Amino acid sequence: MSRPPRVSVVIATYNRSQVLKHAVRSVIASTFTDWELIVVGDCCTDDTEEVVASFREPRIRFVNLPRNTGEQSGPNNHGIALAGGRYIAFLNHDDIHLPDHLATCVAELDREEADLVWVPAAVAHGAPDRGPGQAPLSFGLAGVPPPGGYSPFAFYSASTWVFRRELAGSVGPWPAADSVYVTPSQAWLFRAWRSGARLRFIPRVGVIVLWSGERRGSYALRESPDHELLARWMEEDGSFRERMLEEAAIHGAEVAVCDLYHRPGRAILRTLAYPVYAVLAVGMHPSSLQRAVRYGARGGYIRYHRQFTGQRR
């Protein structure tokens, strides 16, 4: 009987084989090699199975759910149930793990000091109007907490987490989108935090995120120029990571200055609102009030996301 892998990587996907191939390729390129990759299709009807099989990698398996659940929660929960690794990592099908991401996270978890670790993500924004000599994509950082550690007021992409398999059993499954105001991933992470799980931030960018919610019709299109551009840039530019982080640092400084000097009212209101959200939360994710006002009933944000990106499921 073969020994189980150290890490199980779970990718939930639905009819976006054109971006999935980049996510899969990033796992194969990892400097940490003791992994299995479980790709769970949400009743995919395109060529996803053929694309996964084309890698001819025995550490990868594809499972296509017989019924469409319409969101990540179903495939991710199924992937967790199949996982044999000591640790579990998620990778959204339109995101990319940097080569040292798994190695960095596993080393931290091996110190027995955390149940879940996460890293900041470099968010690749489409930038079609950038001129000659400028980077083909612009970058920012996401998922950086305040000095005290995890805060539910930041967004931590599931692609940036690695956690002990036991944590999934104690926290339970991802909630259905229609049962929460925020995204299922953030509701699950908030529940883990409230359970007393030890969450640790590693200040090293390990993931590139390409949010479909920034790209109108991204699910309806059968190509993704931003993914192709990024893949080519990463392959051809030896200083890619340095340039990406420099761009993200400058962008972050610009946002901070803008909030401080050009939108002071917004910053003040946000600061004053935080304790109000915390008081109202009473076990509910504190961003629920904000999302409820903006998107309506539970699941409203996910419904808006589907409409914007052109998902048909």
Coordinates of C-alpha atoms in Angstrom, one line a residue:
M1 CA 0.0 0.0 0.0
S2 CA 1.5 3.4 -1.0
R3 CA 2.2 6.0 1.6
P4 CA -0.3 8.9 1.6
P5 CA 1.0 12.3 0.3
R6 CA 1.9 15.1 2.8
V7 CA -0.4 17.6 1.0
S8 CA -3.7 17.2 -0.8
V9 CA -4.4 20.2 -3.1
V10 CA -8.1 20.6 -4.0
I11 CA -9.2 22.5 -7.1
A12 CA -12.9 23.1 -7.6
T13 CA -13.8 23.9 -11.2
Y14 CA -16.6 24.4 -13.7
N15 CA -16.2 24.7 -17.4
R16 CA -13.1 26.9 -17.4
S17 CA -10.5 24.5 -18.8
Q18 CA -8.7 27.5 -20.4
V19 CA -7.7 28.8 -17.0
L20 CA -7.6 25.5 -15.1
K21 CA -4.6 24.4 -17.1
H22 CA -2.5 27.2 -15.6
A23 CA -3.6 26.3 -12.1
V24 CA -2.7 22.6 -12.6
R25 CA 0.6 23.5 -14.2
S26 CA 1.5 25.7 -11.1
V27 CA 1.0 22.7 -8.8
I28 CA 3.2 20.5 -11.0
A29 CA 5.9 23.2 -10.9
S30 CA 6.0 23.3 -7.1
T31 CA 9.4 22.8 -5.4
F32 CA 7.5 20.7 -2.8
T33 CA 6.8 17.4 -4.5
D34 CA 5.0 15.2 -2.0
W35 CA 1.4 16.2 -3.0
E36 CA -1.7 14.9 -4.7
L37 CA -4.0 17.1 -6.7
I38 CA -7.7 16.4 -6.6
V39 CA -9.6 18.3 -9.3
V40 CA -13.3 18.3 -8.7
G41 CA -15.6 19.3 -11.5
D42 CA -19.0 20.7 -10.7
C43 CA -20.7 18.5 -13.4
C44 CA -18.4 20.0 -16.1
T45 CA -19.6 19.7 -19.6
D46 CA -16.6 21.1 -21.5
D47 CA -13.2 19.5 -22.1
T48 CA -12.0 19.8 -18.5
E49 CA -11.5 16.0 -18.1
E50 CA -9.4 15.9 -21.3
V51 CA -7.3 18.9 -20.2
V52 CA -6.5 17.4 -16.8
A53 CA -5.7 14.0 -18.4
S54 CA -3.3 15.7 -20.9
F55 CA -0.8 16.3 -18.1
R56 CA -0.3 12.5 -17.7
E57 CA 0.6 13.0 -14.1
P58 CA -0.2 10.1 -11.7
R59 CA -0.5 12.4 -8.7
I60 CA -3.5 14.1 -10.3
R61 CA -7.0 12.7 -10.3
F62 CA -10.2 14.2 -11.7
V63 CA -13.7 13.7 -10.3
N64 CA -16.7 15.1 -12.0
L65 CA -19.8 15.5 -9.8
P66 CA -22.9 14.0 -11.3
R67 CA -25.0 17.0 -10.3
N68 CA -24.2 20.6 -10.6
T69 CA -24.1 22.4 -7.2
G70 CA -23.6 25.8 -8.7
E71 CA -20.8 27.0 -6.4
Q72 CA -17.4 26.1 -4.9
S73 CA -18.8 24.6 -1.6
G74 CA -19.9 21.3 -3.0
P75 CA -16.8 20.5 -5.0
N76 CA -14.5 21.7 -2.2
N77 CA -16.3 19.6 0.4
H78 CA -16.1 16.6 -1.9
G79 CA -12.4 17.2 -2.4
I80 CA -11.7 17.4 1.3
A81 CA -13.6 14.1 1.8
L82 CA -11.2 12.4 -0.8
A83 CA -8.1 14.0 0.5
G84 CA -5.4 11.6 1.9
G85 CA -2.8 14.2 2.9
R86 CA -1.8 15.4 6.3
Y87 CA -2.3 18.9 5.1
I88 CA -4.9 20.3 2.7
A89 CA -4.5 23.3 0.3
F90 CA -7.1 24.9 -1.9
L91 CA -6.4 26.4 -5.3
N92 CA -9.1 28.3 -7.1
H93 CA -9.1 27.2 -10.8
D94 CA -8.2 30.7 -12.0
D95 CA -5.3 31.2 -9.5
I96 CA -1.7 30.2 -9.6
H97 CA 0.6 28.9 -6.8
L98 CA 4.1 30.2 -6.9
P99 CA 6.7 27.4 -6.9
D100 CA 7.7 27.8 -3.2
H101 CA 4.2 28.2 -1.8
L102 CA 3.6 24.7 -0.6
A103 CA 7.1 24.3 0.8
T104 CA 6.8 27.6 2.8
C105 CA 3.4 26.6 4.3
V106 CA 4.3 23.0 5.1
A107 CA 7.5 24.1 6.9
E108 CA 5.4 26.4 9.1
L109 CA 2.8 23.8 9.9
D110 CA 5.5 21.2 10.7
R111 CA 6.6 23.4 13.6
E112 CA 3.3 22.4 15.3
E113 CA 2.5 26.1 15.9
A114 CA -0.6 26.5 13.8
D115 CA -3.7 24.7 12.5
L116 CA -3.9 26.9 9.4
V117 CA -1.5 29.2 7.7
W118 CA -2.0 31.6 4.9
V119 CA 0.1 34.0 2.8
P120 CA -0.6 37.3 1.0
A121 CA -1.8 37.0 -2.6
A122 CA -0.5 39.1 -5.5
V123 CA -3.7 40.2 -7.2
A124 CA -3.2 40.5 -11.0
H125 CA -5.4 43.2 -12.4
G126 CA -6.1 43.5 -16.1
A127 CA -4.4 46.6 -17.5
P128 CA -5.1 46.9 -21.2
D129 CA -4.1 50.6 -21.4
R130 CA -0.6 50.3 -20.0
G131 CA 2.0 51.8 -22.3
P132 CA 5.4 50.5 -23.7
G133 CA 7.9 49.5 -21.0
Q134 CA 5.2 49.0 -18.4
A135 CA 4.2 45.6 -16.9
P136 CA 1.5 43.9 -18.9
L137 CA -0.6 43.5 -15.8
S138 CA -0.8 45.6 -12.7
F139 CA -0.6 44.0 -9.2
G140 CA -1.8 44.7 -5.7
L141 CA -1.7 42.7 -2.5
A142 CA -4.6 41.1 -0.7
G143 CA -5.0 39.0 2.4
V144 CA -2.6 41.0 4.7
P145 CA -4.0 41.1 8.2
P146 CA -3.5 43.8 10.9
P147 CA -0.5 43.3 13.3
G148 CA -2.7 41.3 15.7
G149 CA -3.3 38.5 13.2
Y150 CA -6.5 37.3 11.5
S151 CA -9.2 39.9 11.2
P152 CA -12.6 39.1 9.5
F153 CA -12.5 42.5 7.8
A154 CA -9.9 41.4 5.3
F155 CA -10.4 38.9 2.5
Y156 CA -8.2 35.8 2.5
S157 CA -8.5 33.9 -0.7
A158 CA -8.8 30.1 -0.1
S159 CA -6.0 29.7 -2.6
T160 CA -3.6 31.1 0.1
W161 CA -4.5 28.6 2.8
V162 CA -2.8 25.4 3.9
F163 CA -4.2 23.6 7.0
R164 CA -4.3 20.4 8.9
R165 CA -6.8 17.9 7.7
E166 CA -8.2 17.6 11.3
L167 CA -9.3 21.2 11.1
A168 CA -11.8 20.4 8.4
G169 CA -13.3 17.7 10.6
S170 CA -13.7 20.1 13.6
V171 CA -14.9 23.1 11.7
G172 CA -17.2 21.2 9.4
P173 CA -18.0 21.6 5.7
W174 CA -18.1 24.8 3.7
P175 CA -21.5 26.4 4.0
A176 CA -23.8 26.7 1.0
A177 CA -23.7 30.2 -0.6
D178 CA -27.4 30.7 -0.1
S179 CA -26.9 30.2 3.7
V180 CA -24.5 33.1 4.2
Y181 CA -24.2 36.8 3.3
V182 CA -20.4 36.6 2.7
T183 CA -18.6 34.1 0.5
P184 CA -18.6 30.5 1.8
S185 CA -14.8 30.6 2.0
Q186 CA -14.8 33.6 4.4
A187 CA -17.7 32.2 6.4
W188 CA -15.7 28.9 6.9
L189 CA -12.5 30.7 7.9
F190 CA -14.4 32.9 10.3
R191 CA -15.9 29.8 11.9
A192 CA -12.5 28.2 12.2
W193 CA -11.2 31.4 13.9
R194 CA -14.1 31.4 16.4
S195 CA -13.6 27.8 17.2
G196 CA -10.2 28.7 18.6
A197 CA -8.1 27.3 15.7
R198 CA -4.6 28.7 15.6
L199 CA -4.4 30.8 12.4
R200 CA -0.9 32.1 11.4
F201 CA 0.0 34.6 8.7
I202 CA 3.2 34.0 6.7
P203 CA 4.5 37.3 5.2
R204 CA 5.6 35.9 1.9
V205 CA 3.6 36.2 -1.3
G206 CA 2.9 32.7 -2.5
V207 CA -0.1 32.9 -4.8
I208 CA -1.2 35.0 -7.8
V209 CA -4.9 35.6 -7.8
L210 CA -6.9 36.6 -11.0
W211 CA -10.3 37.4 -9.7
S212 CA -13.1 36.4 -12.1
G213 CA -15.3 39.0 -10.4
E214 CA -13.1 41.8 -11.9
R215 CA -13.5 40.4 -15.4
R216 CA -16.9 40.8 -16.9
G217 CA -18.1 37.7 -18.7
S218 CA -15.1 35.7 -17.6
Y219 CA -17.1 32.5 -17.3
A220 CA -18.9 33.1 -20.6
L221 CA -15.6 33.5 -22.6
R222 CA -13.6 30.6 -23.8
E223 CA -10.3 32.4 -23.6
S224 CA -8.4 34.3 -20.9
P225 CA -5.9 36.8 -22.3
D226 CA -4.7 37.8 -18.8
H227 CA -3.8 34.2 -17.9
E228 CA -1.9 33.7 -21.2
L229 CA -0.1 37.0 -20.8
L230 CA 0.8 36.1 -17.2
A231 CA 2.1 32.6 -18.1
R232 CA 4.2 34.0 -20.9
W233 CA 5.7 36.8 -18.6
M234 CA 6.5 34.3 -15.8
E235 CA 8.3 32.0 -18.3
E236 CA 10.2 34.7 -20.1
D237 CA 11.2 37.2 -17.4
G238 CA 13.7 36.0 -14.8
S239 CA 13.0 39.0 -12.6
F240 CA 9.2 38.5 -12.8
R241 CA 8.7 38.0 -9.0
E242 CA 10.7 41.0 -8.1
R243 CA 8.9 43.2 -10.6
M244 CA 5.5 41.9 -9.5
L245 CA 6.2 42.6 -5.8
E246 CA 7.6 46.1 -6.6
E247 CA 4.4 46.9 -8.6
A248 CA 2.2 45.6 -5.7
A249 CA 4.1 47.7 -3.1
I250 CA 3.7 50.9 -5.2
H251 CA 0.1 50.1 -5.7
G252 CA -0.5 49.6 -2.0
A253 CA 1.2 52.9 -1.2
E254 CA -1.0 54.7 -3.7
V255 CA -4.1 53.2 -2.2
A256 CA -3.1 54.2 1.3
V257 CA -2.3 57.8 0.3
C258 CA -5.6 58.0 -1.6
D259 CA -7.6 56.8 1.4
L260 CA -5.7 59.1 3.8
Y261 CA -5.8 62.4 1.8
H262 CA -8.4 62.1 -0.9
R263 CA -11.1 60.0 0.7
P264 CA -10.8 60.7 4.5
G265 CA -14.6 60.5 5.0
R266 CA -14.6 56.9 3.7
A267 CA -11.7 55.9 5.9
I268 CA -13.3 57.4 9.0
L269 CA -16.7 55.8 8.4
R270 CA -15.1 52.4 7.8
T271 CA -13.1 52.8 11.1
L272 CA -16.2 53.8 13.1
A273 CA -18.3 51.0 11.5
Y274 CA -15.9 48.1 12.5
P275 CA -17.0 48.0 16.2
V276 CA -20.6 48.2 15.2
Y277 CA -20.2 45.2 12.9
A278 CA -18.4 43.3 15.6
V279 CA -21.2 44.0 18.1
L280 CA -23.9 43.0 15.7
A281 CA -22.1 39.9 14.5
V282 CA -22.9 37.6 17.5
G283 CA -21.4 34.6 15.8
M284 CA -22.1 35.8 12.2
H285 CA -19.3 37.1 10.0
P286 CA -19.1 40.8 10.7
S287 CA -19.1 41.8 7.0
S288 CA -22.6 40.2 6.7
L289 CA -24.3 43.5 7.5
Q290 CA -22.4 45.4 4.7
R291 CA -23.0 42.6 2.2
A292 CA -26.7 42.4 3.1
V293 CA -27.2 46.1 2.6
R294 CA -25.4 46.0 -0.8
Y295 CA -26.5 42.6 -2.2
G296 CA -29.7 41.7 -0.3
A297 CA -30.5 38.3 1.1
R298 CA -28.2 35.5 1.9
G299 CA -26.3 34.3 -1.2
G300 CA -26.8 37.8 -2.8
Y301 CA -23.1 38.4 -3.4
I302 CA -22.7 35.0 -5.1
R303 CA -25.7 35.7 -7.3
Y304 CA -24.3 39.0 -8.3
H305 CA -20.9 37.4 -9.1
R306 CA -22.6 34.8 -11.3
Q307 CA -24.4 37.4 -13.3
F308 CA -21.3 39.6 -13.7
T309 CA -19.0 36.8 -14.8
G310 CA -21.6 35.1 -17.0
Q311 CA -21.9 31.8 -15.1
R312 CA -24.7 29.6 -16.4
R313 CA -25.3 26.8 -13.9

